[in-house]
mmCIF file of C-alpha atoms in Angstrom:
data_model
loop_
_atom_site.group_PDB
_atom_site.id
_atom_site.type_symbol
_atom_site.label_atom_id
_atom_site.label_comp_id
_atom_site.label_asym_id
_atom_site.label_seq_id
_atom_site.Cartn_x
_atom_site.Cartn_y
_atom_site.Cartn_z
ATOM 1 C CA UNK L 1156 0.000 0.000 0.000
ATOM 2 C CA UNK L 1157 1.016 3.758 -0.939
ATOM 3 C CA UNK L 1158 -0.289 5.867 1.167
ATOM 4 C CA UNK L 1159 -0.359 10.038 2.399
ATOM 5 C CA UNK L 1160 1.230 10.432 5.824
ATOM 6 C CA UNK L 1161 -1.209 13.697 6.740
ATOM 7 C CA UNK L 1162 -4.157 11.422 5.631
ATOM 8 C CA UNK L 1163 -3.452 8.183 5.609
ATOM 9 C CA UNK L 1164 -5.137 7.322 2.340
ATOM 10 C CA UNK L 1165 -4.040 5.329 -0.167
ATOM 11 C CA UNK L 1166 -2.693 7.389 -3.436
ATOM 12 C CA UNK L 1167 -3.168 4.102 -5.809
ATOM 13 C CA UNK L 1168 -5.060 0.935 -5.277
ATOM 14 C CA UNK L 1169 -3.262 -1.428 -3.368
ATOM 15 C CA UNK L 1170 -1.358 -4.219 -5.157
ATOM 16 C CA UNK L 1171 -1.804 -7.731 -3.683
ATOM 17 C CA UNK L 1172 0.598 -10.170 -3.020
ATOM 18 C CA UNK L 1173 -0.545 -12.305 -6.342
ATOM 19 C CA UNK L 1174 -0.526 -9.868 -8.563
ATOM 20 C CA UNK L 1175 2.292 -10.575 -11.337
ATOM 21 C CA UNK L 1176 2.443 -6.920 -13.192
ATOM 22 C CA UNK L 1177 6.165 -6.713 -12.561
ATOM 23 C CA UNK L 1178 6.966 -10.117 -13.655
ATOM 24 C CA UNK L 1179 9.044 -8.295 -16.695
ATOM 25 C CA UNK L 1180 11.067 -6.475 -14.265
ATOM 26 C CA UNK L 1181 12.261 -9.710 -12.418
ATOM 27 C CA UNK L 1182 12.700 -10.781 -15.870
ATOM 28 C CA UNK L 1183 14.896 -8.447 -16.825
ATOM 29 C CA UNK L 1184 16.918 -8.121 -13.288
ATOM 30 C CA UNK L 1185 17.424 -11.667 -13.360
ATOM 31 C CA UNK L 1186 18.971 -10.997 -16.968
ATOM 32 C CA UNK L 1187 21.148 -8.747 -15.474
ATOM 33 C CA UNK L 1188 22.487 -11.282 -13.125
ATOM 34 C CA UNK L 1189 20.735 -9.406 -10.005
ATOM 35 C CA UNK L 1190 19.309 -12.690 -8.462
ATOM 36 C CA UNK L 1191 22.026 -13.883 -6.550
ATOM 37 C CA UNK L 1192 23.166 -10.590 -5.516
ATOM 38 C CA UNK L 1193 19.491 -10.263 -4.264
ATOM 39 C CA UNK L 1194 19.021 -13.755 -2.643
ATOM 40 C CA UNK L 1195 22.484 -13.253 -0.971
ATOM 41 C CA UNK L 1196 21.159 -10.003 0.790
ATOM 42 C CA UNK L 1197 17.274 -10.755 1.429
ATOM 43 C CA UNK L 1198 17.093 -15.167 0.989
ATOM 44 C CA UNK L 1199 14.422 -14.351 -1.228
ATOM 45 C CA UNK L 1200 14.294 -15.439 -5.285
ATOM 46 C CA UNK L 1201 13.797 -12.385 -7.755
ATOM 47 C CA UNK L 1202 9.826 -12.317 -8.323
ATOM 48 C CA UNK L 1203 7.136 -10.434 -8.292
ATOM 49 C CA UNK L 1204 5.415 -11.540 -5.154
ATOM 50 C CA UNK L 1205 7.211 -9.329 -3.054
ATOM 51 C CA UNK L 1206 6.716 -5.327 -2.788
ATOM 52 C CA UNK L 1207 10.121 -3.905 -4.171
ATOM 53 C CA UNK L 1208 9.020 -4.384 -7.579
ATOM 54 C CA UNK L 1209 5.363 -3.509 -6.823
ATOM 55 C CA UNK L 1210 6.535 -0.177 -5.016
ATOM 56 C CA UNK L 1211 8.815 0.517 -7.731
ATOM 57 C CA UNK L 1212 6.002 0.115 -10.698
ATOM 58 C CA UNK L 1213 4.095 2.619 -8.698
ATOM 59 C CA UNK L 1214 6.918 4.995 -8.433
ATOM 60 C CA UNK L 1215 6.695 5.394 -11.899
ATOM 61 C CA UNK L 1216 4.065 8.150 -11.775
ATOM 62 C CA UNK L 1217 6.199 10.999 -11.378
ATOM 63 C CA UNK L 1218 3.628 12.968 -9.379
ATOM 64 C CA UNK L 1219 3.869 9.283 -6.950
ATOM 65 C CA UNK L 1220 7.527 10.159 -7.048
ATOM 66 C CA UNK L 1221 7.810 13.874 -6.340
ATOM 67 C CA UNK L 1222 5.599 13.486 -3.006
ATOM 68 C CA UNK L 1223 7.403 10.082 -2.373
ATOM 69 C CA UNK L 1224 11.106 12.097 -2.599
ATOM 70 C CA UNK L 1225 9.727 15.111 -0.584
ATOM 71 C CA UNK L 1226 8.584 12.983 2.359
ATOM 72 C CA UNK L 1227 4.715 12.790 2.060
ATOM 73 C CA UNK L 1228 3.742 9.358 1.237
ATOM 74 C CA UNK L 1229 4.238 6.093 3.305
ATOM 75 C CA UNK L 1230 4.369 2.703 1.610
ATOM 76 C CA UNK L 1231 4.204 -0.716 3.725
ATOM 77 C CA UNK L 1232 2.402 -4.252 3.574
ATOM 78 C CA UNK L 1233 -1.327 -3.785 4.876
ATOM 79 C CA UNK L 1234 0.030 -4.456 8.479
ATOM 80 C CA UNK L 1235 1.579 -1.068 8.011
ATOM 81 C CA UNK L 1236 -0.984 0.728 6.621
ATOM 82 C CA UNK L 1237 -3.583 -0.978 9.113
ATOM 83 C CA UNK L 1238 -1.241 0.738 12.121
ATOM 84 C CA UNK L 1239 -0.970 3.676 10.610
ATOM 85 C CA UNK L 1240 -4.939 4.266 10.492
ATOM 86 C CA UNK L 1241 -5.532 2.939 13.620
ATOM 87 C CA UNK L 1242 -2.957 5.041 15.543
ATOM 88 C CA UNK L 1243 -3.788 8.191 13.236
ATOM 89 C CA UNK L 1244 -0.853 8.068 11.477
ATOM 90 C CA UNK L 1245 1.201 8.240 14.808
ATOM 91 C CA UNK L 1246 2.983 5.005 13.820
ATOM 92 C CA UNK L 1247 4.214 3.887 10.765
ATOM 93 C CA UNK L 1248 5.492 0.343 11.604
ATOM 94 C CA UNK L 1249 6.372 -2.973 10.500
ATOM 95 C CA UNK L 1250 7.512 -5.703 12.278
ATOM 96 C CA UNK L 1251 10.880 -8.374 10.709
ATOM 97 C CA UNK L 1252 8.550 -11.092 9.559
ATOM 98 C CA UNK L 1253 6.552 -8.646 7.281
ATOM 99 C CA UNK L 1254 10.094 -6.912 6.150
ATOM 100 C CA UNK L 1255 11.397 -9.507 5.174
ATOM 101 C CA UNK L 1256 9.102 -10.234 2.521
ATOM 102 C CA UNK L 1257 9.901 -7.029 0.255
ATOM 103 C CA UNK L 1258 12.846 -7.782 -1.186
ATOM 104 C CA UNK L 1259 14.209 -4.797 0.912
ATOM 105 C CA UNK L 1260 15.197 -6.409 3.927
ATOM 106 C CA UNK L 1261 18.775 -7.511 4.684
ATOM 107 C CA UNK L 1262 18.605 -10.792 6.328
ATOM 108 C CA UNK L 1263 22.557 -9.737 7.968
ATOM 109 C CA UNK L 1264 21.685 -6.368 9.364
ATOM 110 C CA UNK L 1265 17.737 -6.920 10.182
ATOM 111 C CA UNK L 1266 17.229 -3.803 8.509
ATOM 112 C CA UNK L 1267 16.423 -2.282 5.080
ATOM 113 C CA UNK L 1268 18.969 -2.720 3.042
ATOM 114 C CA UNK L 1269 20.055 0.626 1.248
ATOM 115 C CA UNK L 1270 21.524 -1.209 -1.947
ATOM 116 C CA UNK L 1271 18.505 -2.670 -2.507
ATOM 117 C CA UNK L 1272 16.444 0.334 -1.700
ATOM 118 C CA UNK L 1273 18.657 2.406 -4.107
ATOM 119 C CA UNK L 1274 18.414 -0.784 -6.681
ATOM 120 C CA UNK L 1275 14.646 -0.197 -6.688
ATOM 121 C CA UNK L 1276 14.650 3.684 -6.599
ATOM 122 C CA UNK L 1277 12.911 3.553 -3.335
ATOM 123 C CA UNK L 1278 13.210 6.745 -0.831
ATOM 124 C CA UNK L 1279 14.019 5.059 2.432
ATOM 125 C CA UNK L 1280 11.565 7.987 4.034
ATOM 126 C CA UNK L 1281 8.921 5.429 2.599
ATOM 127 C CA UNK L 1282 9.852 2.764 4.392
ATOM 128 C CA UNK L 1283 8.288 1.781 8.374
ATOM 129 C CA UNK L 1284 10.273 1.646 11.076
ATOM 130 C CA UNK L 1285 10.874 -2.207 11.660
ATOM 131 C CA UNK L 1286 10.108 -3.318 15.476
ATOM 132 C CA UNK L 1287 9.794 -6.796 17.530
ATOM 133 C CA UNK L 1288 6.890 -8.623 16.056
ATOM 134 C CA UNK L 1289 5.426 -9.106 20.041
ATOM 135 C CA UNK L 1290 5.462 -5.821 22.085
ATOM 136 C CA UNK L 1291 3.611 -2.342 22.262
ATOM 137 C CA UNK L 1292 3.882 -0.570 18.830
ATOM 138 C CA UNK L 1293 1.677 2.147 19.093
ATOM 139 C CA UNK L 1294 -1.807 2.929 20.708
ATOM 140 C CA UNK L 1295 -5.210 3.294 18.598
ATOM 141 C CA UNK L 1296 -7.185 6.507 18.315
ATOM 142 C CA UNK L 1297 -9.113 6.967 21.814
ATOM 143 C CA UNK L 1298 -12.305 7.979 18.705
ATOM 144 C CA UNK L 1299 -12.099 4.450 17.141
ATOM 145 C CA UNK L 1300 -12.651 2.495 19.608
ATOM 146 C CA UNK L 1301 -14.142 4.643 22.752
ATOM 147 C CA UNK L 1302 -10.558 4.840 24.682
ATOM 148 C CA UNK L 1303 -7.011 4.243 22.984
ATOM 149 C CA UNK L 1304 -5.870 0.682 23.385
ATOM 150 C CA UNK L 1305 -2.050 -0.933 22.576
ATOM 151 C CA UNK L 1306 -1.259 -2.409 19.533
ATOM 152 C CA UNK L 1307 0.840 -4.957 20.682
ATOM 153 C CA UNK L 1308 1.397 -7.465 17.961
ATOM 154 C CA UNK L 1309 2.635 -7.720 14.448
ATOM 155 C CA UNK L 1310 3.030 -10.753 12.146
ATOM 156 C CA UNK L 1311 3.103 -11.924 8.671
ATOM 157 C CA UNK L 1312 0.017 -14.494 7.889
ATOM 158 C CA UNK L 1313 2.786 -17.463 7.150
ATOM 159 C CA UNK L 1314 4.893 -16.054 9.795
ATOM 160 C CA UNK L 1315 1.975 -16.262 12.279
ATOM 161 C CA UNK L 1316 0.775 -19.584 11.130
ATOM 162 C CA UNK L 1317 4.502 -21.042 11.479
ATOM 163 C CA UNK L 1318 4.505 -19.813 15.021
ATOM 164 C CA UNK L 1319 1.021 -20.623 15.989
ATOM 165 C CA UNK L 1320 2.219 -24.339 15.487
ATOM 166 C CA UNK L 1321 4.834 -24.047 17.927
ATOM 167 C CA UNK L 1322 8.159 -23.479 15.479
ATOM 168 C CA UNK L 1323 9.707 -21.233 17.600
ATOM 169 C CA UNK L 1324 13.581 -21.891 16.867
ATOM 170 C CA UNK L 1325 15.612 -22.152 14.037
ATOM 171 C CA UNK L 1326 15.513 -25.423 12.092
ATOM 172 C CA UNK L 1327 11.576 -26.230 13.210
#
Protein backbone atom coordinates (compact mmCIF):
# COMPACT_ATOMS: atom_id res chain seq x y z
CA UNK A 1 0.00 0.00 0.00
CA UNK A 2 1.02 3.76 -0.94
CA UNK A 3 -0.29 5.87 1.17
CA UNK A 4 -0.36 10.04 2.40
CA UNK A 5 1.23 10.43 5.82
CA UNK A 6 -1.21 13.70 6.74
CA UNK A 7 -4.16 11.42 5.63
CA UNK A 8 -3.45 8.18 5.61
CA UNK A 9 -5.14 7.32 2.34
CA UNK A 10 -4.04 5.33 -0.17
CA UNK A 11 -2.69 7.39 -3.44
CA UNK A 12 -3.17 4.10 -5.81
CA UNK A 13 -5.06 0.93 -5.28
CA UNK A 14 -3.26 -1.43 -3.37
CA UNK A 15 -1.36 -4.22 -5.16
CA UNK A 16 -1.80 -7.73 -3.68
CA UNK A 17 0.60 -10.17 -3.02
CA UNK A 18 -0.55 -12.30 -6.34
CA UNK A 19 -0.53 -9.87 -8.56
CA UNK A 20 2.29 -10.57 -11.34
CA UNK A 21 2.44 -6.92 -13.19
CA UNK A 22 6.16 -6.71 -12.56
CA UNK A 23 6.97 -10.12 -13.65
CA UNK A 24 9.04 -8.29 -16.70
CA UNK A 25 11.07 -6.48 -14.26
CA UNK A 26 12.26 -9.71 -12.42
CA UNK A 27 12.70 -10.78 -15.87
CA UNK A 28 14.90 -8.45 -16.83
CA UNK A 29 16.92 -8.12 -13.29
CA UNK A 30 17.42 -11.67 -13.36
CA UNK A 31 18.97 -11.00 -16.97
CA UNK A 32 21.15 -8.75 -15.47
CA UNK A 33 22.49 -11.28 -13.12
CA UNK A 34 20.73 -9.41 -10.01
CA UNK A 35 19.31 -12.69 -8.46
CA UNK A 36 22.03 -13.88 -6.55
CA UNK A 37 23.17 -10.59 -5.52
CA UNK A 38 19.49 -10.26 -4.26
CA UNK A 39 19.02 -13.75 -2.64
CA UNK A 40 22.48 -13.25 -0.97
CA UNK A 41 21.16 -10.00 0.79
CA UNK A 42 17.27 -10.75 1.43
CA UNK A 43 17.09 -15.17 0.99
CA UNK A 44 14.42 -14.35 -1.23
CA UNK A 45 14.29 -15.44 -5.29
CA UNK A 46 13.80 -12.39 -7.75
CA UNK A 47 9.83 -12.32 -8.32
CA UNK A 48 7.14 -10.43 -8.29
CA UNK A 49 5.42 -11.54 -5.15
CA UNK A 50 7.21 -9.33 -3.05
CA UNK A 51 6.72 -5.33 -2.79
CA UNK A 52 10.12 -3.90 -4.17
CA UNK A 53 9.02 -4.38 -7.58
CA UNK A 54 5.36 -3.51 -6.82
CA UNK A 55 6.53 -0.18 -5.02
CA UNK A 56 8.81 0.52 -7.73
CA UNK A 57 6.00 0.12 -10.70
CA UNK A 58 4.09 2.62 -8.70
CA UNK A 59 6.92 5.00 -8.43
CA UNK A 60 6.69 5.39 -11.90
CA UNK A 61 4.07 8.15 -11.78
CA UNK A 62 6.20 11.00 -11.38
CA UNK A 63 3.63 12.97 -9.38
CA UNK A 64 3.87 9.28 -6.95
CA UNK A 65 7.53 10.16 -7.05
CA UNK A 66 7.81 13.87 -6.34
CA UNK A 67 5.60 13.49 -3.01
CA UNK A 68 7.40 10.08 -2.37
CA UNK A 69 11.11 12.10 -2.60
CA UNK A 70 9.73 15.11 -0.58
CA UNK A 71 8.58 12.98 2.36
CA UNK A 72 4.72 12.79 2.06
CA UNK A 73 3.74 9.36 1.24
CA UNK A 74 4.24 6.09 3.30
CA UNK A 75 4.37 2.70 1.61
CA UNK A 76 4.20 -0.72 3.72
CA UNK A 77 2.40 -4.25 3.57
CA UNK A 78 -1.33 -3.79 4.88
CA UNK A 79 0.03 -4.46 8.48
CA UNK A 80 1.58 -1.07 8.01
CA UNK A 81 -0.98 0.73 6.62
CA UNK A 82 -3.58 -0.98 9.11
CA UNK A 83 -1.24 0.74 12.12
CA UNK A 84 -0.97 3.68 10.61
CA UNK A 85 -4.94 4.27 10.49
CA UNK A 86 -5.53 2.94 13.62
CA UNK A 87 -2.96 5.04 15.54
CA UNK A 88 -3.79 8.19 13.24
CA UNK A 89 -0.85 8.07 11.48
CA UNK A 90 1.20 8.24 14.81
CA UNK A 91 2.98 5.01 13.82
CA UNK A 92 4.21 3.89 10.77
CA UNK A 93 5.49 0.34 11.60
CA UNK A 94 6.37 -2.97 10.50
CA UNK A 95 7.51 -5.70 12.28
CA UNK A 96 10.88 -8.37 10.71
CA UNK A 97 8.55 -11.09 9.56
CA UNK A 98 6.55 -8.65 7.28
CA UNK A 99 10.09 -6.91 6.15
CA UNK A 100 11.40 -9.51 5.17
CA UNK A 101 9.10 -10.23 2.52
CA UNK A 102 9.90 -7.03 0.25
CA UNK A 103 12.85 -7.78 -1.19
CA UNK A 104 14.21 -4.80 0.91
CA UNK A 105 15.20 -6.41 3.93
CA UNK A 106 18.77 -7.51 4.68
CA UNK A 107 18.61 -10.79 6.33
CA UNK A 108 22.56 -9.74 7.97
CA UNK A 109 21.69 -6.37 9.36
CA UNK A 110 17.74 -6.92 10.18
CA UNK A 111 17.23 -3.80 8.51
CA UNK A 112 16.42 -2.28 5.08
CA UNK A 113 18.97 -2.72 3.04
CA UNK A 114 20.05 0.63 1.25
CA UNK A 115 21.52 -1.21 -1.95
CA UNK A 116 18.51 -2.67 -2.51
CA UNK A 117 16.44 0.33 -1.70
CA UNK A 118 18.66 2.41 -4.11
CA UNK A 119 18.41 -0.78 -6.68
CA UNK A 120 14.65 -0.20 -6.69
CA UNK A 121 14.65 3.68 -6.60
CA UNK A 122 12.91 3.55 -3.33
CA UNK A 123 13.21 6.75 -0.83
CA UNK A 124 14.02 5.06 2.43
CA UNK A 125 11.57 7.99 4.03
CA UNK A 126 8.92 5.43 2.60
CA UNK A 127 9.85 2.76 4.39
CA UNK A 128 8.29 1.78 8.37
CA UNK A 129 10.27 1.65 11.08
CA UNK A 130 10.87 -2.21 11.66
CA UNK A 131 10.11 -3.32 15.48
CA UNK A 132 9.79 -6.80 17.53
CA UNK A 133 6.89 -8.62 16.06
CA UNK A 134 5.43 -9.11 20.04
CA UNK A 135 5.46 -5.82 22.08
CA UNK A 136 3.61 -2.34 22.26
CA UNK A 137 3.88 -0.57 18.83
CA UNK A 138 1.68 2.15 19.09
CA UNK A 139 -1.81 2.93 20.71
CA UNK A 140 -5.21 3.29 18.60
CA UNK A 141 -7.18 6.51 18.32
CA UNK A 142 -9.11 6.97 21.81
CA UNK A 143 -12.30 7.98 18.70
CA UNK A 144 -12.10 4.45 17.14
CA UNK A 145 -12.65 2.49 19.61
CA UNK A 146 -14.14 4.64 22.75
CA UNK A 147 -10.56 4.84 24.68
CA UNK A 148 -7.01 4.24 22.98
CA UNK A 149 -5.87 0.68 23.38
CA UNK A 150 -2.05 -0.93 22.58
CA UNK A 151 -1.26 -2.41 19.53
CA UNK A 152 0.84 -4.96 20.68
CA UNK A 153 1.40 -7.47 17.96
CA UNK A 154 2.64 -7.72 14.45
CA UNK A 155 3.03 -10.75 12.15
CA UNK A 156 3.10 -11.92 8.67
CA UNK A 157 0.02 -14.49 7.89
CA UNK A 158 2.79 -17.46 7.15
CA UNK A 159 4.89 -16.05 9.80
CA UNK A 160 1.97 -16.26 12.28
CA UNK A 161 0.78 -19.58 11.13
CA UNK A 162 4.50 -21.04 11.48
CA UNK A 163 4.51 -19.81 15.02
CA UNK A 164 1.02 -20.62 15.99
CA UNK A 165 2.22 -24.34 15.49
CA UNK A 166 4.83 -24.05 17.93
CA UNK A 167 8.16 -23.48 15.48
CA UNK A 168 9.71 -21.23 17.60
CA UNK A 169 13.58 -21.89 16.87
CA UNK A 170 15.61 -22.15 14.04
CA UNK A 171 15.51 -25.42 12.09
CA UNK A 172 11.58 -26.23 13.21
Amino acid sequence: VLWEKASGKPVANAIVWQDRRTAERCRALRAEGAEPEIRSRTGLLLDPYFSATKLEWLLRDAGLRRRAERGELAAGTVDSWLIARLTGGRAHVTDHTNASRTMLYSLASGAWDPHLASRFAIPHSLLATIMPSSGVVGETNAELLGTALPIAGIAGDQQAALFGQGCTRPGM
